[in-house]
Amino acid sequence: MNHNDALLKEADRCVKCGICLPHCPTYKLTQDEGDSPRGRISLIQGIASGALDSQRAHRHLDRCLGCLACQSACPSGVDYSRLIDGYRATRSQTRRQRIIHSLITRLPYQGWSRIGLWLYTHTGLRQLLRPLIGKKMRRLDDLLPNRARLGSWRPRYPTSSPKQGRVGLFTGCAGRISDRPALDAAIAVLTRLGYEVVVPENQGCCGAMHQHGGDPTSAERMSNVNQRAFDNQGLDAIIYLASGCGAQLTRHPFAAPLYEISQFLNRCHWPTECQLNAMDCTVGLHSPCTLKYPLELTNEPEQLLRRIPDLRLVCLDQIDCCGAAGSYLLEQPAMSDALGSRAIRQVALQQLQFLATSNSGCALQLAREVRQSPQTIRTVHPVELINQSLNNHP
Ligand code: SF4
Ligand code: SF4
């Protein structure tokens, strides 16, 4: 069966009932059938059968976040992920998409470009160049922390406690910079609990952006790189922090089982000397789409944070996709901004000290929105709160 026939066969399972429509963030925003899952499936049917090839149809499909809220709501079991990824794989990537993917996933983490990035974020270069780089590049620049920590991790971190096991830590690509405080917190918590932490130097991007951006061949190559990096390390588990990366990593088998960090911390043994100390604060807990739908791990961060005495948790279940969605925030800026603002408007910010989320893209998007509010709210990964609680001495 050729690629288009396979797409048509899957699309035929859609009975056009419309049950998915109220779950779709883009449809809720525009109320346009073309921006709904049912509409997009019809467009894919038209394109795959050769009956349709219009810019307008492609625009509606490009505006899909790939959040999969529709797939989880569908009573007919339509594999929407297969449809949208399959459709995107039939389109050649634009030059702009290739540049964005390279800038996010490869360039800043290697050799000279890393030094260039350090100079850019630690000297006056950023202030000098920012007004000159254009609106689109400024969005990319917005994602960089003020003084990006770019140093490498050591290949292994021994534990000073009685050893419980040896785990590998997946750092990702952009997460090496944006998730740095969370990754450092994860190393601190895991070693404290008795795990030796291995951070393979030769690991790379998970490939999610390529998989969902129409380049499954590159995604496959990246997956092979990660398998080679982790599979001969004698690990008991491989741990990831960003749910967007986790959803991609779980598509391929590794020699050791994969765990999201909260999932791992909820299951491992906590020695009696590792007490979580009280934190008198209110935390809004955001659940990224990748954690909710493909991974189905929504309850894990909540369960973990409820262990911290005195911490008041507000689960922000009412928030739809925040509009980050991998490179979507750069490729569809208007929709992404509208989704981000709508998401944050649904949160009573005035009561929060922290906004916790388990995905780096969502953290960047929500942090940008939160910065525009008068409240001082820190956007964190749940593991940063766990580390802070472990170190809070009464
Ligand atoms: S995708 Fe599923 S829920 Fe949506 S219209 Fe088709 S059959 Fe109905
Ligand atoms: S993946 Fe998300 S944005 Fe795309 S059609 Fe489904 S619900 Fe809508």
mmCIF file of C-alpha atoms and ligand atoms in Angstrom:
data_model
loop_
_atom_site.group_PDB
_atom_site.id
_atom_site.type_symbol
_atom_site.label_atom_id
_atom_site.label_comp_id
_atom_site.label_asym_id
_atom_site.label_seq_id
_atom_site.Cartn_x
_atom_site.Cartn_y
_atom_site.Cartn_z
ATOM 1 C CA MET A 1 0.000 0.000 0.000
ATOM 2 C CA ASN A 2 1.523 3.368 -0.925
ATOM 3 C CA HIS A 3 1.802 6.294 1.489
ATOM 4 C CA ASN A 4 -1.309 8.149 0.259
ATOM 5 C CA ASP A 5 -3.442 4.986 0.273
ATOM 6 C CA ALA A 6 -2.381 4.337 3.882
ATOM 7 C CA LEU A 7 -3.378 7.905 4.807
ATOM 8 C CA LEU A 8 -6.755 7.520 3.067
ATOM 9 C CA LYS A 9 -7.408 4.198 4.824
ATOM 10 C CA GLU A 10 -6.788 5.771 8.240
ATOM 11 C CA ALA A 11 -8.793 8.902 7.366
ATOM 12 C CA ASP A 12 -11.735 6.716 6.309
ATOM 13 C CA ARG A 13 -12.133 5.650 9.938
ATOM 14 C CA CYS A 14 -13.343 9.167 10.750
ATOM 15 C CA VAL A 15 -17.156 9.146 10.744
ATOM 16 C CA LYS A 16 -17.279 12.975 10.885
ATOM 17 C CA CYS A 17 -19.248 12.919 14.151
ATOM 18 C CA GLY A 18 -17.582 16.133 15.398
ATOM 19 C CA ILE A 19 -17.088 14.904 18.980
ATOM 20 C CA CYS A 20 -13.452 16.046 18.776
ATOM 21 C CA LEU A 21 -14.300 19.641 17.821
ATOM 22 C CA PRO A 22 -14.798 21.129 21.315
ATOM 23 C CA HIS A 23 -11.435 19.633 22.334
ATOM 24 C CA CYS A 24 -9.426 21.305 19.566
ATOM 25 C CA PRO A 25 -7.630 24.511 20.677
ATOM 26 C CA THR A 26 -7.351 25.989 17.166
ATOM 27 C CA TYR A 27 -11.034 25.370 16.404
ATOM 28 C CA LYS A 28 -12.006 26.956 19.722
ATOM 29 C CA LEU A 29 -9.994 30.016 18.750
ATOM 30 C CA THR A 30 -11.145 30.500 15.141
ATOM 31 C CA GLN A 31 -14.459 28.563 14.983
ATOM 32 C CA ASP A 32 -13.399 27.625 11.435
ATOM 33 C CA GLU A 33 -14.105 24.037 10.337
ATOM 34 C CA GLY A 34 -10.782 24.060 8.452
ATOM 35 C CA ASP A 35 -9.016 24.547 11.799
ATOM 36 C CA SER A 36 -10.818 21.584 13.377
ATOM 37 C CA PRO A 37 -9.688 17.932 13.448
ATOM 38 C CA ARG A 38 -12.671 16.836 11.349
ATOM 39 C CA GLY A 39 -11.985 19.572 8.808
ATOM 40 C CA ARG A 40 -8.282 18.741 8.671
ATOM 41 C CA ILE A 41 -8.997 15.055 8.142
ATOM 42 C CA SER A 42 -11.242 15.995 5.200
ATOM 43 C CA LEU A 43 -8.476 18.204 3.810
ATOM 44 C CA ILE A 44 -5.956 15.353 4.120
ATOM 45 C CA GLN A 45 -8.440 13.091 2.292
ATOM 46 C CA GLY A 46 -8.745 15.661 -0.485
ATOM 47 C CA ILE A 47 -4.980 16.155 -0.799
ATOM 48 C CA ALA A 48 -4.059 12.454 -0.572
ATOM 49 C CA SER A 49 -6.642 11.536 -3.219
ATOM 50 C CA GLY A 50 -5.334 14.256 -5.556
ATOM 51 C CA ALA A 51 -8.656 16.138 -5.591
ATOM 52 C CA LEU A 52 -7.328 19.150 -3.649
ATOM 53 C CA ASP A 53 -4.125 21.174 -3.574
ATOM 54 C CA SER A 54 -4.777 24.718 -2.412
ATOM 55 C CA GLN A 55 -2.667 27.072 -0.318
ATOM 56 C CA ARG A 56 -5.667 27.590 1.953
ATOM 57 C CA ALA A 57 -5.928 23.873 2.702
ATOM 58 C CA HIS A 58 -2.205 23.659 3.507
ATOM 59 C CA ARG A 59 -2.505 26.732 5.733
ATOM 60 C CA HIS A 60 -5.222 25.085 7.833
ATOM 61 C CA LEU A 61 -3.076 21.955 8.156
ATOM 62 C CA ASP A 62 0.025 23.990 9.039
ATOM 63 C CA ARG A 63 -1.953 25.575 11.866
ATOM 64 C CA CYS A 64 -2.512 22.207 13.565
ATOM 65 C CA LEU A 65 -0.539 22.047 16.808
ATOM 66 C CA GLY A 66 -0.251 18.279 16.821
ATOM 67 C CA CYS A 67 -1.432 18.425 20.452
ATOM 68 C CA LEU A 68 -3.578 15.261 20.003
ATOM 69 C CA ALA A 69 -6.437 16.459 22.208
ATOM 70 C CA CYS A 70 -8.666 15.328 19.318
ATOM 71 C CA GLN A 71 -7.197 11.835 19.191
ATOM 72 C CA SER A 72 -7.831 11.178 22.844
ATOM 73 C CA ALA A 73 -11.463 12.377 22.484
ATOM 74 C CA CYS A 74 -12.247 10.363 19.343
ATOM 75 C CA PRO A 75 -14.620 7.427 19.989
ATOM 76 C CA SER A 76 -13.746 5.842 16.621
ATOM 77 C CA GLY A 77 -10.053 5.537 17.490
ATOM 78 C CA VAL A 78 -8.810 7.599 14.532
ATOM 79 C CA ASP A 79 -5.006 7.785 14.693
ATOM 80 C CA TYR A 80 -4.801 11.526 14.042
ATOM 81 C CA SER A 81 -1.085 11.618 14.858
ATOM 82 C CA ARG A 82 -0.410 9.224 11.984
ATOM 83 C CA LEU A 83 -2.532 11.359 9.675
ATOM 84 C CA ILE A 84 -0.969 14.743 10.412
ATOM 85 C CA ASP A 85 2.615 13.417 10.558
ATOM 86 C CA GLY A 86 1.961 11.379 7.384
ATOM 87 C CA TYR A 87 0.583 14.436 5.589
ATOM 88 C CA ARG A 88 3.559 16.572 6.663
ATOM 89 C CA ALA A 89 5.996 13.907 5.469
ATOM 90 C CA THR A 90 4.552 14.319 1.948
ATOM 91 C CA ARG A 91 5.415 18.024 1.881
ATOM 92 C CA SER A 92 8.951 19.230 1.442
ATOM 93 C CA GLN A 93 10.099 21.423 4.302
ATOM 94 C CA THR A 94 10.465 25.103 3.519
ATOM 95 C CA ARG A 95 13.920 26.677 3.786
ATOM 96 C CA ARG A 96 12.654 28.646 6.784
ATOM 97 C CA GLN A 97 11.542 25.462 8.563
ATOM 98 C CA ARG A 98 14.934 23.833 7.944
ATOM 99 C CA ILE A 99 16.742 26.888 9.358
ATOM 100 C CA ILE A 100 14.470 26.997 12.433
ATOM 101 C CA HIS A 101 14.931 23.267 13.121
ATOM 102 C CA SER A 102 18.705 23.558 12.761
ATOM 103 C CA LEU A 103 18.924 26.621 14.972
ATOM 104 C CA ILE A 104 16.889 24.980 17.717
ATOM 105 C CA THR A 105 18.181 21.446 17.617
ATOM 106 C CA ARG A 106 21.779 21.539 16.452
ATOM 107 C CA LEU A 107 23.687 24.751 16.033
ATOM 108 C CA PRO A 108 24.021 26.272 19.486
ATOM 109 C CA TYR A 109 25.362 23.189 21.243
ATOM 110 C CA GLN A 110 28.445 22.380 19.198
ATOM 111 C CA GLY A 111 32.000 23.745 19.062
ATOM 112 C CA TRP A 112 32.347 27.317 17.890
ATOM 113 C CA SER A 113 28.621 28.011 17.808
ATOM 114 C CA ARG A 114 28.469 27.306 21.535
ATOM 115 C CA ILE A 115 31.227 29.840 22.126
ATOM 116 C CA GLY A 116 29.349 32.263 19.856
ATOM 117 C CA LEU A 117 26.187 31.738 21.890
ATOM 118 C CA TRP A 118 28.083 32.353 25.123
ATOM 119 C CA LEU A 119 29.477 35.623 23.755
ATOM 120 C CA TYR A 120 25.999 36.577 22.547
ATOM 121 C CA THR A 121 24.303 36.048 25.911
ATOM 122 C CA HIS A 122 27.131 37.123 28.266
ATOM 123 C CA THR A 123 28.424 40.295 26.630
ATOM 124 C CA GLY A 124 26.755 43.414 25.265
ATOM 125 C CA LEU A 125 26.412 41.743 21.842
ATOM 126 C CA ARG A 126 22.797 40.769 22.424
ATOM 127 C CA GLN A 127 21.650 44.324 23.226
ATOM 128 C CA LEU A 128 23.600 45.567 20.215
ATOM 129 C CA LEU A 129 22.228 43.054 17.715
ATOM 130 C CA ARG A 130 18.670 42.588 18.966
ATOM 131 C CA PRO A 131 17.208 45.702 17.310
ATOM 132 C CA LEU A 132 18.819 44.661 14.004
ATOM 133 C CA ILE A 133 17.778 41.000 13.730
ATOM 134 C CA GLY A 134 14.150 41.350 12.624
ATOM 135 C CA LYS A 135 10.906 40.352 14.288
ATOM 136 C CA LYS A 136 11.075 36.615 13.545
ATOM 137 C CA MET A 137 14.634 36.175 14.830
ATOM 138 C CA ARG A 138 13.692 38.223 17.904
ATOM 139 C CA ARG A 139 11.144 35.509 18.758
ATOM 140 C CA LEU A 140 13.969 32.972 18.690
ATOM 141 C CA ASP A 141 16.102 35.320 20.775
ATOM 142 C CA ASP A 142 13.243 35.608 23.328
ATOM 143 C CA LEU A 143 13.689 31.902 24.062
ATOM 144 C CA LEU A 144 17.261 32.325 25.289
ATOM 145 C CA PRO A 145 17.838 32.866 29.000
ATOM 146 C CA ASN A 146 19.612 36.083 29.992
ATOM 147 C CA ARG A 147 22.922 34.480 30.823
ATOM 148 C CA ALA A 148 22.718 31.020 29.299
ATOM 149 C CA ARG A 149 24.670 28.384 31.225
ATOM 150 C CA LEU A 150 26.502 26.484 28.511
ATOM 151 C CA GLY A 151 29.087 24.378 30.348
ATOM 152 C CA SER A 152 28.986 20.609 29.720
ATOM 153 C CA TRP A 153 27.904 18.120 32.353
ATOM 154 C CA ARG A 154 30.359 15.607 33.718
ATOM 155 C CA PRO A 155 29.905 12.153 32.123
ATOM 156 C CA ARG A 156 28.883 10.692 35.491
ATOM 157 C CA TYR A 157 27.793 11.922 38.917
ATOM 158 C CA PRO A 158 28.474 9.479 41.734
ATOM 159 C CA THR A 159 26.138 9.259 44.705
ATOM 160 C CA SER A 160 27.373 9.797 48.236
ATOM 161 C CA SER A 161 24.428 7.781 49.658
ATOM 162 C CA PRO A 162 24.169 3.973 49.615
ATOM 163 C CA LYS A 163 23.836 3.197 45.910
ATOM 164 C CA GLN A 164 20.372 2.247 44.644
ATOM 165 C CA GLY A 165 21.191 2.097 40.954
ATOM 166 C CA ARG A 166 22.639 3.762 37.890
ATOM 167 C CA VAL A 167 20.453 5.968 35.703
ATOM 168 C CA GLY A 168 21.023 7.858 32.454
ATOM 169 C CA LEU A 169 19.808 11.451 32.045
ATOM 170 C CA PHE A 170 18.484 12.658 28.716
ATOM 171 C CA THR A 171 19.309 16.353 28.272
ATOM 172 C CA GLY A 172 17.933 16.989 24.760
ATOM 173 C CA CYS A 173 19.026 19.850 22.526
ATOM 174 C CA ALA A 174 17.386 23.192 23.354
ATOM 175 C CA GLY A 175 16.700 21.801 26.825
ATOM 176 C CA ARG A 176 20.466 21.834 27.474
ATOM 177 C CA ILE A 177 20.071 25.610 27.721
ATOM 178 C CA SER A 178 16.440 26.289 28.597
ATOM 179 C CA ASP A 179 16.066 23.360 31.051
ATOM 180 C CA ARG A 180 19.505 23.704 32.597
ATOM 181 C CA PRO A 181 18.281 24.560 36.146
ATOM 182 C CA ALA A 182 15.811 21.635 36.022
ATOM 183 C CA LEU A 183 18.424 19.182 34.711
ATOM 184 C CA ASP A 184 20.874 20.256 37.426
ATOM 185 C CA ALA A 185 18.092 19.850 40.019
ATOM 186 C CA ALA A 186 17.341 16.342 38.711
ATOM 187 C CA ILE A 187 21.018 15.354 39.085
ATOM 188 C CA ALA A 188 21.055 16.750 42.636
ATOM 189 C CA VAL A 189 17.842 14.906 43.660
ATOM 190 C CA LEU A 190 18.787 11.593 42.038
ATOM 191 C CA THR A 191 22.303 11.479 43.506
ATOM 192 C CA ARG A 192 20.873 12.421 46.922
ATOM 193 C CA LEU A 193 18.456 9.482 46.701
ATOM 194 C CA GLY A 194 21.296 7.084 45.934
ATOM 195 C CA TYR A 195 21.483 6.976 42.144
ATOM 196 C CA GLU A 196 24.636 7.363 40.127
ATOM 197 C CA VAL A 197 23.694 9.632 37.198
ATOM 198 C CA VAL A 198 25.250 9.137 33.767
ATOM 199 C CA VAL A 199 24.987 11.993 31.239
ATOM 200 C CA PRO A 200 26.277 10.595 27.921
ATOM 201 C CA GLU A 201 28.199 13.281 26.055
ATOM 202 C CA ASN A 202 27.272 11.904 22.618
ATOM 203 C CA GLN A 203 23.471 12.068 23.067
ATOM 204 C CA GLY A 204 21.526 14.550 20.927
ATOM 205 C CA CYS A 205 18.148 15.929 19.979
ATOM 206 C CA CYS A 206 15.200 13.529 20.442
ATOM 207 C CA GLY A 207 13.967 14.256 16.893
ATOM 208 C CA ALA A 208 10.404 15.279 17.846
ATOM 209 C CA MET A 209 10.561 18.514 15.880
ATOM 210 C CA HIS A 210 11.646 16.601 12.780
ATOM 211 C CA GLN A 211 9.137 13.760 13.270
ATOM 212 C CA HIS A 212 6.217 16.181 13.458
ATOM 213 C CA GLY A 213 7.664 18.676 10.994
ATOM 214 C CA GLY A 214 7.705 16.364 7.968
ATOM 215 C CA ASP A 215 11.238 14.950 8.273
ATOM 216 C CA PRO A 216 10.903 11.432 9.754
ATOM 217 C CA THR A 217 14.248 10.348 8.209
ATOM 218 C CA SER A 218 16.190 12.862 10.332
ATOM 219 C CA ALA A 219 14.075 11.885 13.362
ATOM 220 C CA GLU A 220 15.075 8.232 12.834
ATOM 221 C CA ARG A 221 18.756 9.177 12.538
ATOM 222 C CA MET A 222 18.560 11.145 15.799
ATOM 223 C CA SER A 223 16.902 8.249 17.530
ATOM 224 C CA ASN A 224 19.772 5.958 16.448
ATOM 225 C CA VAL A 225 22.306 8.443 17.854
ATOM 226 C CA ASN A 226 20.525 8.363 21.229
ATOM 227 C CA GLN A 227 20.245 4.588 21.255
ATOM 228 C CA ARG A 228 24.012 4.309 20.692
ATOM 229 C CA ALA A 229 24.664 6.904 23.432
ATOM 230 C CA PHE A 230 22.573 5.183 26.126
ATOM 231 C CA ASP A 231 22.451 1.505 25.299
ATOM 232 C CA ASN A 232 25.943 0.403 26.396
ATOM 233 C CA GLN A 233 26.061 2.264 29.703
ATOM 234 C CA GLY A 234 24.756 -0.517 31.952
ATOM 235 C CA LEU A 235 21.792 1.592 33.085
ATOM 236 C CA ASP A 236 18.827 0.613 35.260
ATOM 237 C CA ALA A 237 16.698 3.415 33.788
ATOM 238 C CA ILE A 238 16.825 6.356 31.384
ATOM 239 C CA ILE A 239 15.214 9.529 32.688
ATOM 240 C CA TYR A 240 13.903 12.499 30.736
ATOM 241 C CA LEU A 241 12.466 15.784 31.972
ATOM 242 C CA ALA A 242 10.778 17.361 28.943
ATOM 243 C CA SER A 243 7.573 15.501 28.085
ATOM 244 C CA GLY A 244 7.844 16.599 24.437
ATOM 245 C CA CYS A 245 11.155 14.726 24.175
ATOM 246 C CA GLY A 246 9.772 11.793 26.180
ATOM 247 C CA ALA A 247 6.871 11.302 23.788
ATOM 248 C CA GLN A 248 9.366 10.993 20.933
ATOM 249 C CA LEU A 249 11.864 8.816 22.838
ATOM 250 C CA THR A 250 9.152 6.269 23.697
ATOM 251 C CA ARG A 251 8.656 5.562 19.970
ATOM 252 C CA HIS A 252 11.913 3.562 19.968
ATOM 253 C CA PRO A 253 13.099 0.835 22.302
ATOM 254 C CA PHE A 254 16.110 1.438 24.555
ATOM 255 C CA ALA A 255 18.050 -1.209 26.453
ATOM 256 C CA ALA A 256 16.880 0.309 29.776
ATOM 257 C CA PRO A 257 13.312 1.404 30.641
ATOM 258 C CA LEU A 258 12.418 5.061 30.043
ATOM 259 C CA TYR A 259 10.893 7.158 32.808
ATOM 260 C CA GLU A 260 9.640 10.697 33.082
ATOM 261 C CA ILE A 261 11.393 12.184 36.143
ATOM 262 C CA SER A 262 8.248 12.519 38.336
ATOM 263 C CA GLN A 263 7.172 9.007 37.367
ATOM 264 C CA PHE A 264 10.593 7.711 38.440
ATOM 265 C CA LEU A 265 10.653 9.676 41.699
ATOM 266 C CA ASN A 266 7.151 8.432 42.549
ATOM 267 C CA ARG A 267 8.294 4.831 42.212
ATOM 268 C CA CYS A 268 11.799 4.786 43.636
ATOM 269 C CA HIS A 269 12.692 4.160 47.258
ATOM 270 C CA TRP A 270 13.206 7.328 49.359
ATOM 271 C CA PRO A 271 15.772 6.764 52.120
ATOM 272 C CA THR A 272 14.617 8.042 55.515
ATOM 273 C CA GLU A 273 17.342 10.709 55.599
ATOM 274 C CA CYS A 274 15.893 12.263 52.398
ATOM 275 C CA GLN A 275 13.022 14.219 53.919
ATOM 276 C CA LEU A 276 11.042 16.732 51.946
ATOM 277 C CA ASN A 277 10.756 19.924 53.977
ATOM 278 C CA ALA A 278 7.786 22.275 54.122
ATOM 279 C CA MET A 279 7.340 24.965 51.470
ATOM 280 C CA ASP A 280 4.739 27.593 52.277
ATOM 281 C CA CYS A 281 3.768 28.553 48.737
ATOM 282 C CA THR A 282 1.088 28.112 46.068
ATOM 283 C CA VAL A 283 2.044 26.346 42.857
ATOM 284 C CA GLY A 284 -0.010 26.277 39.661
ATOM 285 C CA LEU A 285 0.591 22.939 37.939
ATOM 286 C CA HIS A 286 0.286 22.962 34.163
ATOM 287 C CA SER A 287 -0.006 19.679 32.310
ATOM 288 C CA PRO A 288 1.638 19.723 28.850
ATOM 289 C CA CYS A 289 -0.273 18.042 25.990
ATOM 290 C CA THR A 290 2.549 15.538 25.475
ATOM 291 C CA LEU A 291 2.283 14.478 29.115
ATOM 292 C CA LYS A 292 -1.526 14.200 28.921
ATOM 293 C CA TYR A 293 -2.102 12.498 25.563
ATOM 294 C CA PRO A 294 0.706 10.375 24.112
ATOM 295 C CA LEU A 295 2.399 9.647 27.474
ATOM 296 C CA GLU A 296 -0.719 9.556 29.701
ATOM 297 C CA LEU A 297 1.308 10.612 32.749
ATOM 298 C CA THR A 298 -0.755 13.625 33.872
ATOM 299 C CA ASN A 299 -1.023 12.455 37.473
ATOM 300 C CA GLU A 300 2.692 11.899 38.067
ATOM 301 C CA PRO A 301 3.894 15.506 38.695
ATOM 302 C CA GLU A 302 0.816 16.120 40.863
ATOM 303 C CA GLN A 303 1.469 13.004 42.931
ATOM 304 C CA LEU A 304 5.110 14.036 43.346
ATOM 305 C CA LEU A 305 4.437 17.635 44.373
ATOM 306 C CA ARG A 306 1.753 16.579 46.881
ATOM 307 C CA ARG A 307 4.586 15.023 48.905
ATOM 308 C CA ILE A 308 5.919 18.479 49.820
ATOM 309 C CA PRO A 309 4.436 19.538 53.174
ATOM 310 C CA ASP A 310 2.479 22.844 53.211
ATOM 311 C CA LEU A 311 2.747 23.323 49.447
ATOM 312 C CA ARG A 312 -0.638 24.316 48.013
ATOM 313 C CA LEU A 313 -1.188 22.867 44.559
ATOM 314 C CA VAL A 314 -3.605 24.316 42.012
ATOM 315 C CA CYS A 315 -4.001 21.943 39.054
ATOM 316 C CA LEU A 316 -4.525 24.025 35.932
ATOM 317 C CA ASP A 317 -6.567 21.370 34.109
ATOM 318 C CA GLN A 318 -8.637 24.002 32.340
ATOM 319 C CA ILE A 319 -5.696 25.107 30.157
ATOM 320 C CA ASP A 320 -5.664 23.851 26.561
ATOM 321 C CA CYS A 321 -2.490 23.658 24.514
ATOM 322 C CA CYS A 322 -0.394 26.742 25.359
ATOM 323 C CA GLY A 323 0.641 27.191 21.714
ATOM 324 C CA ALA A 324 4.333 26.282 22.103
ATOM 325 C CA ALA A 325 4.137 22.917 20.271
ATOM 326 C CA GLY A 326 7.789 22.489 19.245
ATOM 327 C CA SER A 327 8.669 24.970 16.533
ATOM 328 C CA TYR A 328 5.011 26.118 16.201
ATOM 329 C CA LEU A 329 5.741 29.161 18.362
ATOM 330 C CA LEU A 330 8.201 30.302 15.712
ATOM 331 C CA GLU A 331 6.388 29.079 12.606
ATOM 332 C CA GLN A 332 2.864 30.253 13.525
ATOM 333 C CA PRO A 333 3.559 33.291 15.744
ATOM 334 C CA ALA A 334 0.079 34.839 15.588
ATOM 335 C CA MET A 335 -1.790 31.643 16.517
ATOM 336 C CA SER A 336 0.848 30.724 19.084
ATOM 337 C CA ASP A 337 0.562 34.112 20.806
ATOM 338 C CA ALA A 338 -3.246 33.969 20.800
ATOM 339 C CA LEU A 339 -3.197 30.471 22.339
ATOM 340 C CA GLY A 340 -0.580 31.478 24.920
ATOM 341 C CA SER A 341 -2.557 34.551 26.022
ATOM 342 C CA ARG A 342 -5.795 32.567 26.210
ATOM 343 C CA ALA A 343 -4.110 29.856 28.289
ATOM 344 C CA ILE A 344 -2.731 32.317 30.808
ATOM 345 C CA ARG A 345 -6.014 34.279 31.021
ATOM 346 C CA GLN A 346 -7.583 31.090 32.415
ATOM 347 C CA VAL A 347 -5.232 31.126 35.404
ATOM 348 C CA ALA A 348 -5.788 33.138 38.587
ATOM 349 C CA LEU A 349 -2.178 34.341 38.640
ATOM 350 C CA GLN A 350 -2.518 36.549 41.699
ATOM 351 C CA GLN A 351 -2.540 33.544 44.045
ATOM 352 C CA LEU A 352 0.595 31.842 42.626
ATOM 353 C CA GLN A 353 4.269 32.013 43.529
ATOM 354 C CA PHE A 354 5.299 29.273 41.073
ATOM 355 C CA LEU A 355 4.006 27.947 37.782
ATOM 356 C CA ALA A 356 5.220 24.372 37.303
ATOM 357 C CA THR A 357 5.248 22.532 33.985
ATOM 358 C CA SER A 358 7.046 19.446 32.696
ATOM 359 C CA ASN A 359 7.898 20.569 29.187
ATOM 360 C CA SER A 360 10.556 23.091 28.191
ATOM 361 C CA GLY A 361 8.589 24.546 25.248
ATOM 362 C CA CYS A 362 5.519 25.140 27.452
ATOM 363 C CA ALA A 363 7.729 26.653 30.174
ATOM 364 C CA LEU A 364 9.183 29.174 27.721
ATOM 365 C CA GLN A 365 5.773 30.062 26.315
ATOM 366 C CA LEU A 366 4.094 30.397 29.722
ATOM 367 C CA ALA A 367 7.045 32.324 31.185
ATOM 368 C CA ARG A 368 6.779 34.863 28.374
ATOM 369 C CA GLU A 369 3.064 35.327 29.085
ATOM 370 C CA VAL A 370 3.594 35.500 32.849
ATOM 371 C CA ARG A 371 6.281 38.195 32.413
ATOM 372 C CA GLN A 372 3.567 40.465 31.048
ATOM 373 C CA SER A 373 1.538 40.206 34.275
ATOM 374 C CA PRO A 374 2.284 42.361 37.340
ATOM 375 C CA GLN A 375 2.824 39.271 39.559
ATOM 376 C CA THR A 376 6.269 37.832 40.232
ATOM 377 C CA ILE A 377 5.868 34.166 39.411
ATOM 378 C CA ARG A 378 8.717 31.754 38.765
ATOM 379 C CA THR A 379 8.162 29.188 36.012
ATOM 380 C CA VAL A 380 9.818 25.939 37.090
ATOM 381 C CA HIS A 381 9.964 22.216 36.415
ATOM 382 C CA PRO A 382 8.431 20.179 39.294
ATOM 383 C CA VAL A 383 11.826 18.615 40.035
ATOM 384 C CA GLU A 384 13.215 22.074 40.891
ATOM 385 C CA LEU A 385 10.611 22.350 43.675
ATOM 386 C CA ILE A 386 11.537 18.882 44.936
ATOM 387 C CA ASN A 387 15.203 19.882 45.040
ATOM 388 C CA GLN A 388 14.361 23.118 46.836
ATOM 389 C CA SER A 389 12.237 21.247 49.375
ATOM 390 C CA LEU A 390 15.039 18.703 50.011
ATOM 391 C CA ASN A 391 17.422 21.584 50.680
ATOM 392 C CA ASN A 392 15.002 23.685 52.780
ATOM 393 C CA HIS A 393 16.156 23.092 56.301
ATOM 394 C CA PRO A 394 13.538 23.938 58.915
HETATM 395 S S1 SF4 B 1 -11.797 12.356 14.352
HETATM 396 FE FE1 SF4 B 1 -13.076 10.995 15.579
HETATM 397 S S2 SF4 B 1 -14.238 12.382 16.911
HETATM 398 FE FE2 SF4 B 1 -13.407 13.637 15.257
HETATM 399 S S3 SF4 B 1 -15.012 13.703 13.701
HETATM 400 FE FE3 SF4 B 1 -13.674 11.991 13.175
HETATM 401 S S4 SF4 B 1 -14.581 10.193 14.156
HETATM 402 FE FE4 SF4 B 1 -15.517 11.986 15.109
HETATM 403 S S1 SF4 B 2 -3.877 17.914 17.040
HETATM 404 FE FE1 SF4 B 2 -4.695 19.560 18.368
HETATM 405 S S2 SF4 B 2 -4.750 21.386 17.030
HETATM 406 FE FE2 SF4 B 2 -4.500 19.602 15.675
HETATM 407 S S3 SF4 B 2 -6.584 19.056 15.084
HETATM 408 FE FE3 SF4 B 2 -6.105 17.813 16.897
HETATM 409 S S4 SF4 B 2 -6.849 18.979 18.645
HETATM 410 FE FE4 SF4 B 2 -6.760 20.391 16.884
#
